[in-house]
Amino acid sequence: MSALPEITLSSVPETAPSAGETKVHGSVSAIEQLEISPVGVYVQHYLRRLKNPTNDQTDHLKAHADHIAAEAAKAINDVSLDDQEDEEESEELLSLDPKEWKKQDHYAVLGLSRLRYKATMDDIIKAHRKKVLRHHPDKKAAQGHLNDDRFFKCIKKAFDILTNPEKRRQWDSVDPEVSTDIPSAKEKGDFFEIYGPVFEREARFSKTQPVPPLGNIDSSREDVEAFYEFWYNINSWRTFEYLDKEEVEGSNRDDKRYMEMKNRKDRTTRKNKDNQRLRTLVDNAIKADPRMQKFKEEDKKKRNARKNAREEEERKMKEAKKAEEEAAKKAAEAAAAIEENEKKLRQDAHKMFKKEQRALKLLFKKANYFAESDSDVAAGVAKLDKILAAKKDTDSLVAVREQIEAAQAAGNVSAVVDEIVSQL
């Protein structure tokens, strides 16, 4: 062993006490030679490299990582959990296969079986933190359970789903632990105690919030009818994507298309069944609701009162009605006679109108349509057509015919015809 280096001390300060006043509190121990054994995670990795030599030059970093993990596991182990609020973890729960995550109860994995869809985001985060502290792989490794991270993966999957609003809705839509049973219309017991929890359970699926309450026996007719109207037209967000069948690894494009089509069809079928289930629930509730029965009785009494008043009114008006019918019959006969007469007049007028049209056509035809040459005949026909199209009554046709006949006699018929056409 090499000699210790000499150390030169500085001079004693003037303010220091004299030698007689100093006290010796202890002495320097003698030099002792110790043998140190290499232990710890770093040496373990070094020995592992000696047994399995590799080209990995970052083994010391792995050793450091393991050391940090061990420290973290120790820290996790020291954290105290509130076991009074924790749910019991059964062997079946702890042995879940993370590959079968669709079959696991995500709320049970996080210890939220009692709250389920009522669990808030704070509840989920708090429960996840507890589960992570208890089942973290580093803690398991510190306890000698190597590669035991299956349940931890289940915890992670449950947390991922329940903190994603869309995925959580998909899971809540098919949560097997939440009943979808509905009471029958003939079920005995207090109506509000039977149907109240059921409507409260189903109300969470409504896109429209808040949902009208079921109310009580003293609820008004308006509130009760609004409640059932809402439920008959409820817009539910409940979906069934969670139950989609997964694609088989290695499937081709046609297989994927078929699977997508099959999943869409299954979703539609499940959605239709659920809508029918809700409609049946509302139908059964209306049949069993004592308020609806009370409203029916009130309506029946009102109908009977109206019926009695109507019968009394009919009795008083019976004789007057008979007289009115006879008067109406006579009036109808008179109206029919007038209508027949008017019809005959219209027919006669129509005949006269047609007769005047024919006379005007004949007048034009005999005069060769007042054309000076054969090339002007078409123009004369066109003038006749315009006159016939414009004159819709017999008197106007008679006036035109007489005007043309007078002009024909005077020898200026062409000018008169042109003037008549220009005035149309």
Short mmCIF file of C-alpha atoms in Angstrom, two decimals:
data_model
loop_
_atom_site.label_atom_id
_atom_site.label_comp_id
_atom_site.label_asym_id
_atom_site.label_seq_id
_atom_site.Cartn_x
_atom_site.Cartn_y
_atom_site.Cartn_z
CA MET A 1 0.00 0.00 0.00
CA SER A 2 1.39 3.40 -0.91
CA ALA A 3 2.26 5.91 1.81
CA LEU A 4 -0.14 8.69 2.66
CA PRO A 5 0.81 12.12 1.33
CA GLU A 6 2.17 14.68 3.77
CA ILE A 7 -0.14 17.52 4.65
CA THR A 8 1.22 20.91 5.78
CA LEU A 9 -1.07 22.76 8.15
CA SER A 10 -1.30 26.53 8.32
CA SER A 11 -0.12 28.42 11.40
CA VAL A 12 -2.38 28.77 14.40
CA PRO A 13 -4.46 31.96 14.34
CA GLU A 14 -3.68 34.57 17.00
CA THR A 15 -7.24 34.34 18.30
CA ALA A 16 -6.95 30.59 18.94
CA PRO A 17 -6.96 29.41 22.58
CA SER A 18 -3.68 28.39 24.20
CA ALA A 19 -2.51 24.78 24.22
CA GLY A 20 -3.60 24.40 27.81
CA GLU A 21 -7.13 25.31 26.97
CA THR A 22 -7.61 22.88 24.01
CA LYS A 23 -9.48 19.61 24.33
CA VAL A 24 -9.08 16.38 22.39
CA HIS A 25 -12.47 14.99 21.31
CA GLY A 26 -11.24 11.96 19.34
CA SER A 27 -8.38 10.43 17.43
CA VAL A 28 -7.88 9.32 13.87
CA SER A 29 -8.50 5.59 13.47
CA ALA A 30 -5.80 3.34 12.16
CA ILE A 31 -5.68 2.44 8.48
CA GLU A 32 -7.56 -0.77 7.75
CA GLN A 33 -7.54 -2.73 4.48
CA LEU A 34 -10.99 -4.00 3.30
CA GLU A 35 -12.00 -6.38 0.50
CA ILE A 36 -15.01 -5.25 -1.57
CA SER A 37 -17.17 -7.84 -3.39
CA PRO A 38 -18.82 -6.81 -6.68
CA VAL A 39 -22.61 -7.05 -6.28
CA GLY A 40 -25.72 -5.33 -7.71
CA VAL A 41 -27.51 -5.09 -11.04
CA TYR A 42 -24.49 -3.80 -12.88
CA VAL A 43 -22.37 -6.83 -11.94
CA GLN A 44 -25.27 -9.12 -12.84
CA HIS A 45 -25.38 -7.69 -16.32
CA TYR A 46 -21.62 -7.94 -16.59
CA LEU A 47 -21.71 -11.62 -15.68
CA ARG A 48 -24.56 -12.17 -18.11
CA ARG A 49 -22.48 -10.67 -20.89
CA LEU A 50 -19.60 -12.97 -19.98
CA LYS A 51 -21.88 -16.01 -20.35
CA ASN A 52 -23.64 -14.69 -23.48
CA PRO A 53 -21.22 -12.39 -25.30
CA THR A 54 -22.89 -9.99 -27.74
CA ASN A 55 -21.97 -6.93 -29.67
CA ASP A 56 -24.33 -4.83 -27.58
CA GLN A 57 -22.29 -1.92 -26.29
CA THR A 58 -25.17 -0.42 -24.26
CA ASP A 59 -25.39 -3.12 -21.60
CA HIS A 60 -24.46 -0.63 -18.93
CA LEU A 61 -27.43 1.50 -19.96
CA LYS A 62 -29.73 -1.51 -19.54
CA ALA A 63 -28.28 -2.09 -16.14
CA HIS A 64 -28.96 1.51 -15.24
CA ALA A 65 -32.54 1.19 -16.53
CA ASP A 66 -33.11 -1.93 -14.42
CA HIS A 67 -31.74 -0.13 -11.43
CA ILE A 68 -34.12 2.78 -11.95
CA ALA A 69 -37.00 0.33 -12.44
CA ALA A 70 -36.14 -1.40 -9.19
CA GLU A 71 -36.12 1.94 -7.40
CA ALA A 72 -39.47 2.81 -8.96
CA ALA A 73 -40.92 -0.54 -7.90
CA LYS A 74 -39.71 0.12 -4.38
CA ALA A 75 -41.34 3.55 -4.45
CA ILE A 76 -44.58 2.02 -5.77
CA ASN A 77 -44.51 -0.58 -3.04
CA ASP A 78 -44.24 2.15 -0.43
CA VAL A 79 -47.40 3.95 -1.63
CA SER A 80 -50.38 3.27 0.62
CA LEU A 81 -53.71 2.46 -1.09
CA ASP A 82 -57.18 2.87 0.36
CA ASP A 83 -58.15 -0.79 0.42
CA GLN A 84 -61.53 -0.03 1.95
CA GLU A 85 -62.82 1.28 -1.40
CA ASP A 86 -61.22 -1.41 -3.56
CA GLU A 87 -63.21 -4.21 -5.12
CA GLU A 88 -62.07 -7.76 -4.61
CA GLU A 89 -59.94 -9.10 -7.46
CA SER A 90 -60.91 -12.68 -8.21
CA GLU A 91 -58.56 -15.23 -9.71
CA GLU A 92 -60.68 -15.24 -12.83
CA LEU A 93 -60.27 -11.48 -13.17
CA LEU A 94 -56.50 -11.57 -12.65
CA SER A 95 -56.10 -14.38 -15.17
CA LEU A 96 -57.73 -12.45 -18.05
CA ASP A 97 -56.05 -12.78 -21.41
CA PRO A 98 -55.23 -9.32 -22.83
CA LYS A 99 -55.65 -10.73 -26.34
CA GLU A 100 -59.31 -11.37 -25.50
CA TRP A 101 -59.85 -7.77 -24.43
CA LYS A 102 -63.29 -7.56 -26.04
CA LYS A 103 -64.57 -10.19 -23.62
CA GLN A 104 -63.27 -8.47 -20.48
CA ASP A 105 -65.40 -6.30 -18.21
CA HIS A 106 -63.55 -2.99 -18.40
CA TYR A 107 -65.28 -1.56 -15.35
CA ALA A 108 -64.44 -4.66 -13.29
CA VAL A 109 -60.81 -4.49 -14.41
CA LEU A 110 -60.56 -0.95 -13.00
CA GLY A 111 -62.62 -1.82 -9.93
CA LEU A 112 -65.64 0.25 -10.99
CA SER A 113 -68.26 -2.51 -11.15
CA ARG A 114 -70.55 -0.68 -8.75
CA LEU A 115 -70.55 2.59 -10.70
CA ARG A 116 -70.24 1.34 -14.29
CA TYR A 117 -71.72 3.90 -16.73
CA LYS A 118 -72.23 6.33 -13.84
CA ALA A 119 -68.47 6.55 -13.24
CA THR A 120 -67.03 10.01 -13.89
CA MET A 121 -63.71 10.68 -15.58
CA ASP A 122 -62.21 11.44 -12.16
CA ASP A 123 -63.43 8.06 -10.91
CA ILE A 124 -61.80 6.32 -13.87
CA ILE A 125 -58.48 8.13 -13.49
CA LYS A 126 -58.36 7.50 -9.75
CA ALA A 127 -59.22 3.82 -10.17
CA HIS A 128 -56.64 3.45 -12.94
CA ARG A 129 -53.94 5.01 -10.77
CA LYS A 130 -54.65 2.54 -7.99
CA LYS A 131 -54.59 -0.43 -10.32
CA VAL A 132 -51.33 0.71 -11.92
CA LEU A 133 -49.69 1.12 -8.54
CA ARG A 134 -50.76 -2.36 -7.54
CA HIS A 135 -50.08 -4.26 -10.77
CA HIS A 136 -47.22 -2.37 -12.42
CA PRO A 137 -44.74 -4.80 -14.06
CA ASP A 138 -41.83 -3.14 -12.22
CA LYS A 139 -43.44 -3.96 -8.90
CA LYS A 140 -44.12 -7.50 -10.04
CA ALA A 141 -40.51 -7.83 -11.16
CA ALA A 142 -39.31 -6.57 -7.77
CA GLN A 143 -41.44 -9.30 -6.19
CA GLY A 144 -39.89 -11.97 -8.42
CA HIS A 145 -42.75 -12.29 -10.94
CA LEU A 146 -40.95 -11.80 -14.21
CA ASN A 147 -42.88 -11.16 -17.44
CA ASP A 148 -46.16 -11.08 -15.49
CA ASP A 149 -47.81 -8.12 -17.22
CA ARG A 150 -50.98 -9.70 -18.60
CA PHE A 151 -53.39 -8.07 -16.17
CA PHE A 152 -51.51 -4.78 -16.49
CA LYS A 153 -52.22 -4.86 -20.23
CA CYS A 154 -55.89 -5.48 -19.44
CA ILE A 155 -55.82 -2.43 -17.16
CA LYS A 156 -54.26 -0.31 -19.90
CA LYS A 157 -56.86 -1.46 -22.44
CA ALA A 158 -59.73 -0.77 -20.06
CA PHE A 159 -58.35 2.71 -19.36
CA ASP A 160 -57.90 3.44 -23.07
CA ILE A 161 -61.51 2.49 -23.80
CA LEU A 162 -63.14 4.21 -20.83
CA THR A 163 -61.28 7.49 -21.35
CA ASN A 164 -62.18 7.62 -25.04
CA PRO A 165 -65.75 9.03 -25.28
CA GLU A 166 -66.59 7.21 -28.50
CA LYS A 167 -65.14 3.85 -27.43
CA ARG A 168 -66.73 4.13 -24.01
CA ARG A 169 -70.12 4.72 -25.61
CA GLN A 170 -69.61 1.63 -27.73
CA TRP A 171 -68.79 -0.41 -24.64
CA ASP A 172 -71.60 1.08 -22.54
CA SER A 173 -74.01 0.27 -25.37
CA VAL A 174 -73.37 -3.46 -24.99
CA ASP A 175 -72.29 -3.68 -21.33
CA PRO A 176 -73.54 -7.17 -20.39
CA GLU A 177 -73.70 -6.29 -16.69
CA VAL A 178 -76.35 -3.60 -17.29
CA SER A 179 -79.77 -5.14 -17.74
CA THR A 180 -81.82 -4.52 -20.87
CA ASP A 181 -84.90 -6.26 -19.48
CA ILE A 182 -88.19 -4.37 -19.53
CA PRO A 183 -91.21 -4.93 -17.28
CA SER A 184 -94.36 -6.43 -18.67
CA ALA A 185 -97.60 -4.48 -18.75
CA LYS A 186 -99.14 -6.94 -16.26
CA GLU A 187 -96.33 -6.80 -13.69
CA LYS A 188 -97.69 -6.30 -10.20
CA GLY A 189 -96.40 -3.63 -7.84
CA ASP A 190 -95.89 0.10 -7.60
CA PHE A 191 -95.71 1.49 -11.12
CA PHE A 192 -93.14 4.18 -10.32
CA GLU A 193 -90.86 1.82 -8.42
CA ILE A 194 -90.98 -0.67 -11.30
CA TYR A 195 -90.62 1.64 -14.29
CA GLY A 196 -88.71 4.57 -12.75
CA PRO A 197 -85.29 2.82 -12.61
CA VAL A 198 -85.81 1.34 -16.08
CA PHE A 199 -86.45 4.70 -17.74
CA GLU A 200 -83.56 6.21 -15.76
CA ARG A 201 -81.30 3.43 -17.05
CA GLU A 202 -82.36 3.92 -20.65
CA ALA A 203 -82.28 7.73 -20.47
CA ARG A 204 -78.48 7.71 -20.61
CA PHE A 205 -78.66 6.67 -24.28
CA SER A 206 -80.65 9.75 -25.32
CA LYS A 207 -78.85 12.36 -27.41
CA THR A 208 -81.28 14.93 -26.02
CA GLN A 209 -80.57 15.83 -22.42
CA PRO A 210 -82.07 16.29 -19.92
CA VAL A 211 -84.68 13.59 -20.42
CA PRO A 212 -88.18 14.38 -19.10
CA PRO A 213 -88.76 12.63 -15.74
CA LEU A 214 -91.37 9.93 -15.23
CA GLY A 215 -92.96 12.10 -12.57
CA ASN A 216 -95.43 10.92 -9.93
CA ILE A 217 -99.10 10.17 -9.48
CA ASP A 218 -99.92 13.91 -9.32
CA SER A 219 -98.15 14.86 -12.57
CA SER A 220 -100.24 16.88 -15.00
CA ARG A 221 -101.64 15.40 -18.19
CA GLU A 222 -99.41 17.73 -20.20
CA ASP A 223 -96.25 16.46 -18.46
CA VAL A 224 -97.25 12.81 -18.77
CA GLU A 225 -98.11 13.09 -22.46
CA ALA A 226 -94.86 15.00 -23.11
CA PHE A 227 -92.94 12.21 -21.36
CA TYR A 228 -94.38 9.45 -23.53
CA GLU A 229 -94.12 11.57 -26.68
CA PHE A 230 -90.41 12.02 -25.96
CA TRP A 231 -89.85 8.30 -25.49
CA TYR A 232 -91.77 7.34 -28.62
CA ASN A 233 -89.44 9.61 -30.61
CA ILE A 234 -86.22 9.18 -28.61
CA ASN A 235 -83.00 9.78 -30.55
CA SER A 236 -80.68 7.15 -29.10
CA TRP A 237 -76.89 7.18 -29.50
CA ARG A 238 -76.64 3.51 -28.59
CA THR A 239 -74.44 1.69 -31.08
CA PHE A 240 -73.25 -1.86 -31.57
CA GLU A 241 -69.82 -1.47 -33.20
CA TYR A 242 -68.22 -3.08 -30.17
CA LEU A 243 -69.75 -6.42 -31.19
CA ASP A 244 -68.26 -6.27 -34.68
CA LYS A 245 -66.39 -9.39 -35.67
CA GLU A 246 -62.65 -8.85 -36.07
CA GLU A 247 -60.91 -9.45 -39.36
CA VAL A 248 -59.01 -12.70 -39.57
CA GLU A 249 -55.29 -12.16 -39.93
CA GLY A 250 -54.18 -12.72 -43.50
CA SER A 251 -57.64 -12.17 -45.00
CA ASN A 252 -57.80 -10.70 -48.49
CA ARG A 253 -59.67 -7.64 -49.71
CA ASP A 254 -62.84 -9.57 -50.57
CA ASP A 255 -62.91 -11.13 -47.12
CA LYS A 256 -62.54 -7.69 -45.54
CA ARG A 257 -65.37 -6.28 -47.63
CA TYR A 258 -67.60 -9.19 -46.72
CA MET A 259 -66.76 -8.75 -43.04
CA GLU A 260 -67.53 -5.02 -43.19
CA MET A 261 -70.85 -5.70 -44.92
CA LYS A 262 -71.72 -8.41 -42.38
CA ASN A 263 -70.87 -6.11 -39.46
CA ARG A 264 -73.01 -3.28 -40.88
CA LYS A 265 -75.93 -5.66 -41.34
CA ASP A 266 -75.56 -7.04 -37.82
CA ARG A 267 -75.38 -3.52 -36.39
CA THR A 268 -78.58 -2.51 -38.20
CA THR A 269 -80.36 -5.64 -36.99
CA ARG A 270 -79.32 -5.04 -33.38
CA LYS A 271 -80.30 -1.37 -33.60
CA ASN A 272 -83.76 -2.24 -34.95
CA LYS A 273 -84.25 -4.79 -32.18
CA ASP A 274 -83.24 -2.23 -29.58
CA ASN A 275 -85.64 0.37 -31.02
CA GLN A 276 -88.43 -2.21 -30.88
CA ARG A 277 -87.47 -3.02 -27.29
CA LEU A 278 -87.79 0.66 -26.33
CA ARG A 279 -91.15 0.95 -28.10
CA THR A 280 -92.39 -2.12 -26.23
CA LEU A 281 -91.19 -0.54 -22.97
CA VAL A 282 -93.21 2.61 -23.69
CA ASP A 283 -96.28 0.61 -24.76
CA ASN A 284 -96.15 -1.49 -21.56
CA ALA A 285 -95.65 1.62 -19.41
CA ILE A 286 -98.67 3.35 -20.94
CA LYS A 287 -100.82 0.29 -20.28
CA ALA A 288 -99.64 0.05 -16.67
CA ASP A 289 -99.52 3.78 -15.85
CA PRO A 290 -102.31 4.62 -13.37
CA ARG A 291 -102.27 8.23 -14.56
CA MET A 292 -103.10 7.17 -18.11
CA GLN A 293 -105.97 5.07 -16.76
CA LYS A 294 -107.19 8.10 -14.82
CA PHE A 295 -106.98 10.25 -17.94
CA LYS A 296 -108.96 7.63 -19.89
CA GLU A 297 -111.71 7.70 -17.28
CA GLU A 298 -111.85 11.48 -17.43
CA ASP A 299 -112.01 11.37 -21.22
CA LYS A 300 -114.79 8.78 -21.04
CA LYS A 301 -116.86 11.00 -18.76
CA LYS A 302 -116.36 13.95 -21.05
CA ARG A 303 -117.34 11.88 -24.05
CA ASN A 304 -120.48 10.67 -22.29
CA ALA A 305 -121.41 14.23 -21.33
CA ARG A 306 -120.92 15.38 -24.89
CA LYS A 307 -122.90 12.39 -26.12
CA ASN A 308 -125.87 13.19 -23.85
CA ALA A 309 -125.83 16.81 -24.90
CA ARG A 310 -125.63 15.79 -28.52
CA GLU A 311 -128.57 13.40 -28.20
CA GLU A 312 -130.66 16.12 -26.52
CA GLU A 313 -129.82 18.53 -29.28
CA GLU A 314 -130.66 15.93 -31.91
CA ARG A 315 -134.03 15.29 -30.27
CA LYS A 316 -134.90 18.98 -30.32
CA MET A 317 -133.79 19.39 -33.91
CA LYS A 318 -135.42 16.23 -35.25
CA GLU A 319 -138.66 17.83 -36.43
CA ALA A 320 -136.93 20.94 -37.72
CA LYS A 321 -134.51 18.76 -39.61
CA LYS A 322 -137.32 17.00 -41.42
CA ALA A 323 -138.82 20.31 -42.49
CA GLU A 324 -135.39 21.51 -43.62
CA GLU A 325 -134.95 18.38 -45.68
CA GLU A 326 -138.26 18.91 -47.45
CA ALA A 327 -137.42 22.56 -48.13
CA ALA A 328 -134.00 21.55 -49.35
CA LYS A 329 -135.56 18.99 -51.64
CA LYS A 330 -137.84 21.57 -53.20
CA ALA A 331 -134.97 24.01 -53.54
CA ALA A 332 -132.87 21.32 -55.17
CA GLU A 333 -135.61 20.55 -57.65
CA ALA A 334 -135.98 24.23 -58.49
CA ALA A 335 -132.23 24.61 -58.85
CA ALA A 336 -132.14 21.56 -61.10
CA ALA A 337 -134.85 23.07 -63.31
CA ILE A 338 -132.95 26.36 -63.50
CA GLU A 339 -129.73 24.51 -64.28
CA GLU A 340 -131.44 22.54 -67.00
CA ASN A 341 -132.80 25.72 -68.52
CA GLU A 342 -129.43 27.43 -68.37
CA LYS A 343 -127.83 24.38 -69.88
CA LYS A 344 -130.25 24.54 -72.79
CA LEU A 345 -129.52 28.23 -73.27
CA ARG A 346 -125.80 27.55 -73.25
CA GLN A 347 -126.27 24.82 -75.82
CA ASP A 348 -128.33 27.13 -78.04
CA ALA A 349 -125.73 29.86 -77.70
CA HIS A 350 -123.00 27.44 -78.57
CA LYS A 351 -124.91 26.32 -81.64
CA MET A 352 -125.37 29.92 -82.73
CA PHE A 353 -121.64 30.59 -82.16
CA LYS A 354 -120.69 27.58 -84.29
CA LYS A 355 -123.21 28.65 -86.93
CA GLU A 356 -121.67 32.14 -87.14
CA GLN A 357 -118.18 30.64 -87.37
CA ARG A 358 -119.31 28.49 -90.29
CA ALA A 359 -120.98 31.48 -91.95
CA LEU A 360 -117.81 33.57 -91.65
CA LYS A 361 -115.70 30.72 -93.04
CA LEU A 362 -118.15 30.28 -95.92
CA LEU A 363 -118.05 34.03 -96.63
CA PHE A 364 -114.23 33.95 -96.89
CA LYS A 365 -114.26 30.77 -98.94
CA LYS A 366 -116.76 32.06 -101.51
CA ALA A 367 -114.70 35.24 -101.90
CA ASN A 368 -111.50 33.18 -102.35
CA TYR A 369 -110.36 34.60 -99.00
CA PHE A 370 -110.41 38.07 -100.55
CA ALA A 371 -107.16 37.28 -102.33
CA GLU A 372 -106.25 39.10 -105.54
CA SER A 373 -104.18 36.10 -106.65
CA ASP A 374 -103.74 32.47 -105.68
CA SER A 375 -100.51 33.35 -103.86
CA ASP A 376 -102.49 35.56 -101.47
CA VAL A 377 -104.92 32.80 -100.44
CA ALA A 378 -102.68 31.60 -97.60
CA ALA A 379 -102.58 35.12 -96.17
CA GLY A 380 -106.37 35.30 -96.35
CA VAL A 381 -106.68 31.97 -94.50
CA ALA A 382 -104.33 33.28 -91.80
CA LYS A 383 -106.47 36.42 -91.39
CA LEU A 384 -109.60 34.26 -91.03
CA ASP A 385 -107.88 32.12 -88.38
CA LYS A 386 -106.88 35.21 -86.40
CA ILE A 387 -110.43 36.53 -86.48
CA LEU A 388 -111.88 33.19 -85.35
CA ALA A 389 -109.27 32.88 -82.56
CA ALA A 390 -109.96 36.39 -81.26
CA LYS A 391 -113.76 36.41 -81.40
CA LYS A 392 -115.15 34.16 -78.67
CA ASP A 393 -118.79 35.17 -78.63
CA THR A 394 -121.61 35.09 -81.15
CA ASP A 395 -122.31 38.84 -81.17
CA SER A 396 -118.75 39.76 -82.11
CA LEU A 397 -118.76 37.21 -84.91
CA VAL A 398 -122.06 38.58 -86.25
CA ALA A 399 -120.64 42.12 -86.15
CA VAL A 400 -117.51 41.08 -88.07
CA ARG A 401 -119.50 39.14 -90.64
CA GLU A 402 -121.90 42.04 -91.24
CA GLN A 403 -118.99 44.50 -91.44
CA ILE A 404 -117.23 42.36 -94.06
CA GLU A 405 -120.45 41.83 -96.06
CA ALA A 406 -121.03 45.60 -96.12
CA ALA A 407 -117.45 46.20 -97.23
CA GLN A 408 -117.82 43.53 -99.89
CA ALA A 409 -120.83 45.31 -101.25
CA ALA A 410 -118.93 48.62 -101.15
CA GLY A 411 -115.93 47.13 -102.95
CA ASN A 412 -113.31 47.78 -100.23
CA VAL A 413 -113.44 44.43 -98.43
CA SER A 414 -109.65 43.82 -98.41
CA ALA A 415 -108.97 47.07 -96.59
CA VAL A 416 -111.73 46.37 -94.07
CA VAL A 417 -110.47 42.84 -93.40
CA ASP A 418 -106.94 44.17 -92.85
CA GLU A 419 -108.27 46.80 -90.50
CA ILE A 420 -110.27 44.19 -88.52
CA VAL A 421 -107.18 41.96 -88.20
CA SER A 422 -104.98 44.90 -87.11
CA GLN A 423 -107.43 45.74 -84.30
CA LEU A 424 -107.40 42.24 -82.82
#
